[in-house]
Short mmCIF file of N, CA and C in Angstrom, two decimals:
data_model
loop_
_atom_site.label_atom_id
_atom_site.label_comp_id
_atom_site.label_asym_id
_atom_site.label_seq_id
_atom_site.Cartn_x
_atom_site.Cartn_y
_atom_site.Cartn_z
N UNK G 1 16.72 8.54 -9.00
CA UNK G 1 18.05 8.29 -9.51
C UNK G 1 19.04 9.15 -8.74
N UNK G 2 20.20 8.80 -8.58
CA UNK G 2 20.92 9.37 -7.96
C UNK G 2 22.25 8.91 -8.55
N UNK G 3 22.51 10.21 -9.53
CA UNK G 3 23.48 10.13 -10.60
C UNK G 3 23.07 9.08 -11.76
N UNK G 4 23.60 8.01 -12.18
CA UNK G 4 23.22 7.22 -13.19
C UNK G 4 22.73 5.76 -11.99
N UNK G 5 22.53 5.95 -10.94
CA UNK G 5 22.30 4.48 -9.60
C UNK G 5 20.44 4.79 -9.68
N UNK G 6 19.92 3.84 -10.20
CA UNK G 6 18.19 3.74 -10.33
C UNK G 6 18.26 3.72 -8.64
N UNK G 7 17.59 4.12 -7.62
CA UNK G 7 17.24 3.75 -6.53
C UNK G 7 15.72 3.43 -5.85
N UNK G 8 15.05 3.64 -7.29
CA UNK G 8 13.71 3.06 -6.69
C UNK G 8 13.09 1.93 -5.84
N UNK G 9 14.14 0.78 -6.08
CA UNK G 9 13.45 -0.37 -5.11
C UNK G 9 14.06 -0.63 -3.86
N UNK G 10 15.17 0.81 -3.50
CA UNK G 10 16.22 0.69 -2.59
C UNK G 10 15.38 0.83 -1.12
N UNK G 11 15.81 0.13 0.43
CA UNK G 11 15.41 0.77 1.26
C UNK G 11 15.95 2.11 1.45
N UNK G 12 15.28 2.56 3.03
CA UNK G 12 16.01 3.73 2.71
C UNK G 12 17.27 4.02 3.41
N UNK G 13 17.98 2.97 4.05
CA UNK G 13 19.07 3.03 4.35
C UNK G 13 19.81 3.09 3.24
N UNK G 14 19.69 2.01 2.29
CA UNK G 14 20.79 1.91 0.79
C UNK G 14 20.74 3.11 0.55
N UNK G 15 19.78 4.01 0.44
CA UNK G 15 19.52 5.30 -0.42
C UNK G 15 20.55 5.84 0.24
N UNK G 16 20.14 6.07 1.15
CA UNK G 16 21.00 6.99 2.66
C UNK G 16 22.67 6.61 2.15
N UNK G 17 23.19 5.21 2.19
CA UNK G 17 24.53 4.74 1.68
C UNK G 17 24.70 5.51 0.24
N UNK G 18 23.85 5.50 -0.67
CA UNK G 18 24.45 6.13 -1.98
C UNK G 18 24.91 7.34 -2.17
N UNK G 19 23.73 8.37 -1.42
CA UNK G 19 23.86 9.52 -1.37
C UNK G 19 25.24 10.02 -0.57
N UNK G 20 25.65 9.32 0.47
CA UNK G 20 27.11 9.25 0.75
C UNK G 20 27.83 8.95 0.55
N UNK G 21 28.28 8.05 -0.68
CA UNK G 21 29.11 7.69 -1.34
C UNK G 21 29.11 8.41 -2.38
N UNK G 22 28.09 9.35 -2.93
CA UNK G 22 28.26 9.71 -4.00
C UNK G 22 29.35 10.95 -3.76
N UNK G 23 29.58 11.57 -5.17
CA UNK G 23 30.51 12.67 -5.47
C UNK G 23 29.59 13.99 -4.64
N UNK G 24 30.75 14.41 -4.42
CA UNK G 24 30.00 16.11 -4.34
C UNK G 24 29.31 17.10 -4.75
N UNK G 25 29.34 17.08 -6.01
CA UNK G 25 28.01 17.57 -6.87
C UNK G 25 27.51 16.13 -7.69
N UNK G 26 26.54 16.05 -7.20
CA UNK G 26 25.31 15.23 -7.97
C UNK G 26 24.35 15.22 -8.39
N UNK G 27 23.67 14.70 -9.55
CA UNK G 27 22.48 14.88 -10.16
C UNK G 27 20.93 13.95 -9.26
N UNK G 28 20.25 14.64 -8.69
CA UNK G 28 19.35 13.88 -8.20
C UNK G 28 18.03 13.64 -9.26
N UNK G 29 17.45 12.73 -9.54
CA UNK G 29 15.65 12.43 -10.70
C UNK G 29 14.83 12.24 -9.38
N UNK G 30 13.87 13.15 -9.21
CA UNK G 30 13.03 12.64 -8.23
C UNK G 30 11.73 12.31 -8.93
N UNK G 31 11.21 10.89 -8.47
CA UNK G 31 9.70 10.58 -9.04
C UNK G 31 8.72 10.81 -8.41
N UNK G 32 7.77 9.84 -8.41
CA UNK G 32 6.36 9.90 -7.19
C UNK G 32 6.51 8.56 -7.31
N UNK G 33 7.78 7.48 -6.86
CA UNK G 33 8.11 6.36 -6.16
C UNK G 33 6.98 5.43 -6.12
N UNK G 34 6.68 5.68 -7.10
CA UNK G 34 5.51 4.42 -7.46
C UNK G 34 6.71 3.17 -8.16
N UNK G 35 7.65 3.46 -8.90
CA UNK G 35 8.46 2.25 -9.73
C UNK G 35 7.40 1.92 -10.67
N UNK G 36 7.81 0.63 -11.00
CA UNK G 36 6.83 -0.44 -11.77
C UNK G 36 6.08 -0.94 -11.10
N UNK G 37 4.69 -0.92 -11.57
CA UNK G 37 3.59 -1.30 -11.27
C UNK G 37 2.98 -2.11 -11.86
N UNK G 38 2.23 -3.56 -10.75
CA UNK G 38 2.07 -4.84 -11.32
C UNK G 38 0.53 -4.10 -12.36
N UNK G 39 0.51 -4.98 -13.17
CA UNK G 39 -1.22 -5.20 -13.88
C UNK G 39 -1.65 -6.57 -14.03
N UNK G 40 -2.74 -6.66 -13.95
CA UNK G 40 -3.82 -8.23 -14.33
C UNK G 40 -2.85 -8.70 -15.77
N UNK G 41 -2.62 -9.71 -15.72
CA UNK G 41 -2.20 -10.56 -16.91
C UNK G 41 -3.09 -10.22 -18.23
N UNK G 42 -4.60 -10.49 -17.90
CA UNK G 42 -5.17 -10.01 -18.71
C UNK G 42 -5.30 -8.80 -19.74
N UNK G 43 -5.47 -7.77 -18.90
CA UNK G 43 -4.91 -6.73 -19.36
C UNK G 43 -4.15 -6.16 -20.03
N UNK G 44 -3.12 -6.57 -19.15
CA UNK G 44 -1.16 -6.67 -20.22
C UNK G 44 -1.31 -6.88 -21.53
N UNK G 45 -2.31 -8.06 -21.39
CA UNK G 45 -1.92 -8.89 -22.50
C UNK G 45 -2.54 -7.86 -24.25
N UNK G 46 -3.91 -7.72 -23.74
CA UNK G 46 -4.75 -7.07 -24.86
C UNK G 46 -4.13 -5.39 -25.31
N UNK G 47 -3.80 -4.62 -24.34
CA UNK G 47 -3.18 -3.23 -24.12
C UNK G 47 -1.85 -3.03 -25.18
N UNK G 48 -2.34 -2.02 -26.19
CA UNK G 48 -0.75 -1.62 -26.98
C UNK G 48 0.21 -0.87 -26.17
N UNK G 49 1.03 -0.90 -26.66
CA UNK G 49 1.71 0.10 -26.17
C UNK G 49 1.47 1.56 -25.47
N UNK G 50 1.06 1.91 -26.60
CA UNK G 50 0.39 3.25 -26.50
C UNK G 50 -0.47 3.43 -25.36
N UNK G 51 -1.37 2.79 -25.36
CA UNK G 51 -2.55 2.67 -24.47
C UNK G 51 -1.61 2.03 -22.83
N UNK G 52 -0.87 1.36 -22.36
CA UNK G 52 -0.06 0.52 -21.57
C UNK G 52 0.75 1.91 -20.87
N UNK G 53 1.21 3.06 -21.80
CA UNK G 53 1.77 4.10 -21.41
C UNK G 53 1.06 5.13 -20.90
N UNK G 54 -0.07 5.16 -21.56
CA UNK G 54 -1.60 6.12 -21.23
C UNK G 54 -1.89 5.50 -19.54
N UNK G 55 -2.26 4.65 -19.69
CA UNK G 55 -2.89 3.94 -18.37
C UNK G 55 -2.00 4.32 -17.76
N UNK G 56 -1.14 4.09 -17.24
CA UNK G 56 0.20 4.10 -16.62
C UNK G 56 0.56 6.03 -16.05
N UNK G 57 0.03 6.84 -16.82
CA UNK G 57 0.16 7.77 -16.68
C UNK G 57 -0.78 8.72 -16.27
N UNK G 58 -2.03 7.49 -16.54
CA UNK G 58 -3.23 8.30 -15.71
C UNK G 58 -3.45 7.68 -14.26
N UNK G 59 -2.70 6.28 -14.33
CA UNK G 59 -2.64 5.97 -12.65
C UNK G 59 -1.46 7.26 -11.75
N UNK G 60 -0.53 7.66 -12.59
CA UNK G 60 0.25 8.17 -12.04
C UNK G 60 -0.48 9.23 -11.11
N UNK G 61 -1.17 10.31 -12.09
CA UNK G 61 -2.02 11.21 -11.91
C UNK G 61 -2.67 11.40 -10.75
N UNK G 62 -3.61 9.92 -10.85
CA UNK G 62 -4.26 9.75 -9.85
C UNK G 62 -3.46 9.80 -8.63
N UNK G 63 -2.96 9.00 -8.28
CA UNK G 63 -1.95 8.94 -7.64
C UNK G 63 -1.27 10.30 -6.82
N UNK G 64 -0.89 11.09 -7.68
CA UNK G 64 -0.65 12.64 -7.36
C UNK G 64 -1.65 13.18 -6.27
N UNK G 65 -3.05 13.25 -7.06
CA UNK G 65 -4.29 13.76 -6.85
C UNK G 65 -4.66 13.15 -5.17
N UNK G 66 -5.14 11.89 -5.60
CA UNK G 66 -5.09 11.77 -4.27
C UNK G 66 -4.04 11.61 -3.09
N UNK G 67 -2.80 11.79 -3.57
CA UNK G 67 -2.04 12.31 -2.38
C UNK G 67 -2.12 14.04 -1.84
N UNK G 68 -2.79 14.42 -2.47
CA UNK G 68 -2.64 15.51 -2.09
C UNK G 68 -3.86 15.99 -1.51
N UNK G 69 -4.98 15.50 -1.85
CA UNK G 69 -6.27 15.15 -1.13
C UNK G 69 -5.83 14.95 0.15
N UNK G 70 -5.33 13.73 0.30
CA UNK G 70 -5.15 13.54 2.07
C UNK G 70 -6.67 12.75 2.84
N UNK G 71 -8.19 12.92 1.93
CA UNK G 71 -8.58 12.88 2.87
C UNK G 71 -8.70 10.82 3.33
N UNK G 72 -8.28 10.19 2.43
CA UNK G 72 -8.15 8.90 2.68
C UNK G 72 -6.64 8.50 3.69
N UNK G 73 -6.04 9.79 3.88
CA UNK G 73 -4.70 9.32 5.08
C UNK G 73 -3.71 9.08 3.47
N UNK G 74 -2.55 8.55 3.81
CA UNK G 74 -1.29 8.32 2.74
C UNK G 74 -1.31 7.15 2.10
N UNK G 75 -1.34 7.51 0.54
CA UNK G 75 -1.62 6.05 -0.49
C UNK G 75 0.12 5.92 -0.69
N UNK G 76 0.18 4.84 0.27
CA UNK G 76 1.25 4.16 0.07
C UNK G 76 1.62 3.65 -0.96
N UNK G 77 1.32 2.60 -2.03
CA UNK G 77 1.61 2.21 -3.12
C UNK G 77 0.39 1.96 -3.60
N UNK G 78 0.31 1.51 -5.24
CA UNK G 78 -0.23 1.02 -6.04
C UNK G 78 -0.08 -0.29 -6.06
N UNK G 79 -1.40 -1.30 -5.81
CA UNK G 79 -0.81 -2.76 -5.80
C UNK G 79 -0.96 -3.40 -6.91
N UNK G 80 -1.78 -3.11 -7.38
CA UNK G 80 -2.36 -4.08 -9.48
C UNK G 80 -3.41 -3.34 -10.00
N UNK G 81 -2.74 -2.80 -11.02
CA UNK G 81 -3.90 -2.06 -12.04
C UNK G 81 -5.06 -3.18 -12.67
N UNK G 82 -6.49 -3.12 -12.54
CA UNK G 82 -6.86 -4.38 -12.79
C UNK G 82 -8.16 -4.03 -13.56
N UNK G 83 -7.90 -2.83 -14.13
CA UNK G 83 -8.44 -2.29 -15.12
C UNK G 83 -8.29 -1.01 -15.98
N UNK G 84 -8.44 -1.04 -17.68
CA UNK G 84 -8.32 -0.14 -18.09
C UNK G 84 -8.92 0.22 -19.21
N UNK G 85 -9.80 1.27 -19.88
CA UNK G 85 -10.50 1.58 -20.73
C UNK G 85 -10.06 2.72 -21.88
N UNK G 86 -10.34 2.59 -23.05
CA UNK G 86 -9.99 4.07 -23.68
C UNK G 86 -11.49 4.36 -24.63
N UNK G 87 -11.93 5.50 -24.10
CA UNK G 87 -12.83 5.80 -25.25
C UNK G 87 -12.16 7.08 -26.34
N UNK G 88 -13.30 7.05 -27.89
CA UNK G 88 -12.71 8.14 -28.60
C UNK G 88 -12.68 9.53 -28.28
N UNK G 89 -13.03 9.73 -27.40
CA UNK G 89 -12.82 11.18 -26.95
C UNK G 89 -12.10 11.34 -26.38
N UNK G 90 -11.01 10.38 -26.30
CA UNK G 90 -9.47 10.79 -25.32
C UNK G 90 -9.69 10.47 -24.33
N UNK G 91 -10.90 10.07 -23.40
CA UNK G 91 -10.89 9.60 -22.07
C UNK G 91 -10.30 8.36 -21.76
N UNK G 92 -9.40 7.80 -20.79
CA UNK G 92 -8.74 6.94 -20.17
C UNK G 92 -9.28 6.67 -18.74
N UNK G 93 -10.21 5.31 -18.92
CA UNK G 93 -10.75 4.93 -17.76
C UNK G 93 -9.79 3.76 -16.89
N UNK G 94 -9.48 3.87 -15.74
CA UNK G 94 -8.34 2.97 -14.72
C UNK G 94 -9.40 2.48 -14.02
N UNK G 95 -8.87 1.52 -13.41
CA UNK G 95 -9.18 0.88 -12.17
C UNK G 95 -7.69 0.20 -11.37
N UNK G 96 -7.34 0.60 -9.95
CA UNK G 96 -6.19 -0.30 -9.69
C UNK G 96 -6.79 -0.07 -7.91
N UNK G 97 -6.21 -1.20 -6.90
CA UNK G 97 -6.11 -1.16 -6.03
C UNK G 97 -4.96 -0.66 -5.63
N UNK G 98 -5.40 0.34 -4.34
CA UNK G 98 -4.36 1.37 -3.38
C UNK G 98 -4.27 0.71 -2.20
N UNK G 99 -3.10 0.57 -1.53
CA UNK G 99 -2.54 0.94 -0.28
C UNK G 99 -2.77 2.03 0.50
N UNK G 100 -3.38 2.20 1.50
CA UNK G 100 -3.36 3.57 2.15
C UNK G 100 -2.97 3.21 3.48
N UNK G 101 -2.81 3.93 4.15
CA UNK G 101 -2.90 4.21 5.97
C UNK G 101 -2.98 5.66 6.48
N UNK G 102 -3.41 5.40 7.80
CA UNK G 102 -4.00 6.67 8.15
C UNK G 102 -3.28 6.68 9.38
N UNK G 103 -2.39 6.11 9.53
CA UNK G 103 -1.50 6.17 10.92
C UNK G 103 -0.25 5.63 10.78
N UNK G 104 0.23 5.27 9.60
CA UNK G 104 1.12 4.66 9.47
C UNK G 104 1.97 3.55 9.99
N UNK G 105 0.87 2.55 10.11
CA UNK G 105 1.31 1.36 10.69
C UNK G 105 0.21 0.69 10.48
N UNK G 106 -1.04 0.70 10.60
CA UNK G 106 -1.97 0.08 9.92
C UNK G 106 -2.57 0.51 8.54
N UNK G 107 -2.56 -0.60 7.25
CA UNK G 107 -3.04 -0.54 6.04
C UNK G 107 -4.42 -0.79 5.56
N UNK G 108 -5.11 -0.67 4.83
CA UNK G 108 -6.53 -0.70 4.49
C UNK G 108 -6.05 -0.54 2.86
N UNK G 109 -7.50 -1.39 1.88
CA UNK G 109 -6.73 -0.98 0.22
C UNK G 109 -8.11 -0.62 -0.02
N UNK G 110 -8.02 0.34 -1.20
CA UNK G 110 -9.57 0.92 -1.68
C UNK G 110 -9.50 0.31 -3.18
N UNK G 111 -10.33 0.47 -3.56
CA UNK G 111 -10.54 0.18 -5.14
C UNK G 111 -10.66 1.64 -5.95
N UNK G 112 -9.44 1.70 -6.14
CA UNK G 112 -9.52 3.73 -7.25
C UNK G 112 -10.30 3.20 -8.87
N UNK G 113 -11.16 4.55 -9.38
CA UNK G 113 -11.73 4.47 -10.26
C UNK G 113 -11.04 6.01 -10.77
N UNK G 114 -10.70 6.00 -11.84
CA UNK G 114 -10.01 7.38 -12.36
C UNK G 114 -10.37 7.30 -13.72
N UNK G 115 -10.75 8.86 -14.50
CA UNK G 115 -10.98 9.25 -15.68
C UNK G 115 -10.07 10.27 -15.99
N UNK G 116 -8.62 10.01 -17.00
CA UNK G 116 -8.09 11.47 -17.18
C UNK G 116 -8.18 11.23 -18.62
N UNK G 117 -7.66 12.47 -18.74
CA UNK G 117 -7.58 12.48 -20.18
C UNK G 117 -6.58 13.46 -20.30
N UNK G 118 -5.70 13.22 -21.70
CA UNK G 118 -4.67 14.09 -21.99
C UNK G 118 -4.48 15.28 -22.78
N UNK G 119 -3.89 16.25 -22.20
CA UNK G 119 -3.59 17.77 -22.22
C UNK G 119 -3.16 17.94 -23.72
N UNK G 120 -3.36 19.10 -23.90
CA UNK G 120 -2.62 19.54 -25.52
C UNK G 120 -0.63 19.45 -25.11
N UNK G 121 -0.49 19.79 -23.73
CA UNK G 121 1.17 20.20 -23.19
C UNK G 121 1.28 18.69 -22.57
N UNK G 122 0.31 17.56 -23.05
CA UNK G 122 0.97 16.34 -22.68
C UNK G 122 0.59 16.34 -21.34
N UNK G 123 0.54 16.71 -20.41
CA UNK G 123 0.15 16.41 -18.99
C UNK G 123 -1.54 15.40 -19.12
N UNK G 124 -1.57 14.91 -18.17
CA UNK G 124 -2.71 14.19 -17.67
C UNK G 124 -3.47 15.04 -16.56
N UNK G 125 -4.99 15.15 -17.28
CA UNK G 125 -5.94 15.96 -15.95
C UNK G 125 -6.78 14.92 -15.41
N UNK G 126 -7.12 14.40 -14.61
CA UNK G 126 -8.09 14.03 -13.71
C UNK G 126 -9.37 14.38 -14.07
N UNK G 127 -10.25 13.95 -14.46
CA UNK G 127 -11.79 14.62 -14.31
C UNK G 127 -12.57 13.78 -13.85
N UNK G 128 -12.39 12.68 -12.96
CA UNK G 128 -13.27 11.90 -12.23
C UNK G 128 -12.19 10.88 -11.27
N UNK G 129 -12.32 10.57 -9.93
CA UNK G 129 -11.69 9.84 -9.12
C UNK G 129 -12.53 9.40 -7.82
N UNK G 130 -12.47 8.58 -7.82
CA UNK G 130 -13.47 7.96 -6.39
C UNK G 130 -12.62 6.82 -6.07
N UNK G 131 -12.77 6.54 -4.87
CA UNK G 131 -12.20 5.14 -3.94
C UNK G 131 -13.35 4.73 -3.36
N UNK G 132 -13.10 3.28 -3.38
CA UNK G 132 -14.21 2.93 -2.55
C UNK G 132 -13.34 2.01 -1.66
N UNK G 133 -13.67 2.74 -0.17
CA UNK G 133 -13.43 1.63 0.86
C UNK G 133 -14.24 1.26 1.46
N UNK G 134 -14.34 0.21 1.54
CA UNK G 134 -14.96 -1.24 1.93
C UNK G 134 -15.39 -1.08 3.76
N UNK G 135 -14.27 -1.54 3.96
CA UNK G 135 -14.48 -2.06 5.83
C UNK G 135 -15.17 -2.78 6.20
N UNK G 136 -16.27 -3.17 5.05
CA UNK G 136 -17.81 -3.19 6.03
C UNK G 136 -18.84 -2.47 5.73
N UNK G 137 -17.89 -1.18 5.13
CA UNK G 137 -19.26 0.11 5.23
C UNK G 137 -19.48 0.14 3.56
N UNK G 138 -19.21 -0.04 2.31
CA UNK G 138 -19.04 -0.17 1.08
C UNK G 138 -19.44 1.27 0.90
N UNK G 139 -18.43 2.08 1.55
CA UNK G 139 -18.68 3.49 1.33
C UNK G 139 -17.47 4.17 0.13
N UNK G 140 -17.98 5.12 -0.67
CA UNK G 140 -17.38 5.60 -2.24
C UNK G 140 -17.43 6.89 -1.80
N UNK G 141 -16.34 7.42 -1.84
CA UNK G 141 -15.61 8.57 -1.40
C UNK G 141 -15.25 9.27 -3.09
N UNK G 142 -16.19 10.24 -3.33
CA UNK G 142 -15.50 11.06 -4.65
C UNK G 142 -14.77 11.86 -4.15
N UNK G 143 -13.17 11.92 -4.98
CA UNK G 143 -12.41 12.84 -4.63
C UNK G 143 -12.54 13.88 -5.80
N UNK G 144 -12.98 13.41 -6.78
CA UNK G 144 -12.87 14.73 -8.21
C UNK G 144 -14.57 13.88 -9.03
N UNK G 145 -15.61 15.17 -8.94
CA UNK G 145 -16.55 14.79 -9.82
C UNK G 145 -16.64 15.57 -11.40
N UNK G 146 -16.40 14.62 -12.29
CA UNK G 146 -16.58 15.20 -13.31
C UNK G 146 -17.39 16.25 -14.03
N UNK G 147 -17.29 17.33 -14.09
CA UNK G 147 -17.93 18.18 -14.63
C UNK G 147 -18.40 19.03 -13.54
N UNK G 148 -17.94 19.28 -12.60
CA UNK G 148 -17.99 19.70 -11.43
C UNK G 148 -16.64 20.92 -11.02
#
């Protein structure tokens, strides 16, 4: 956000235009530029609220996590969450396909598998994450093993 102007789906020239048009002191919201993120129809459909916000916040997570990993190169976006689980112990199981590149110009997508679960201070922890990319090689890369 940049002042009350949403700029998430902006390129980054528009951005570039706002920020110069804007006033001289301004309020910047910075996210992790994920926006809205598609899900399976299916899904959508069965998911409360509650649970729709959970998911959503443990993809975020993930998301975080393995950007900061690095070792899959830069997860460009999130393309469709196309799975999601809750058991009673607070665990929140995802599934969504990633965007990555490792050179930034060619893309490859993995299939993320994530387990978080939520904090007493509300944050989301990670306690299990793996990608599996494909290529050819149907190789599963753990980035966080649970209980580990």
């Amino acid at each position: 956000m940049v002042d009350d102007t949403d700029v998430s789906n902006y390129d980054f020239d528009s951005i570039m235009n706002t920020l110069v048009e804007a006033p001289t002191k301004l309020l910047l919201t910075l996210s992790d530029g994920l926006g809205k993120m598609d899900i399976a129809k299916n899904l959508e459909k069965r998911l409360s609220q509650e649970e729709a916000l959970l998911a959503d916040s443990v993809v975020r997570a993930a998301v975080k996590e393995i950007r900061m990993d690095q070792r899959l190169g830069d997860l460009l976006h999130v393309e469709i969450i196309i799975g999601a689980g809750f058991r009673n112990d607070g665990k929140c199981l995802i599934r969504f396909f990633g965007i990555f590149s490792t050179d930034g110009v060619t893309t490859y997508s993995c299939n993320v598998s994530a387990t978080g679960i939520r904090q007493l201070d509300g944050s989301i922890k990670i306690i299990s994450l793996a990608c599996a990319k494909d290529e050819g090689l149907g190789q599963t890369i753990d980035l966080i093993i649970e209980g580990t």
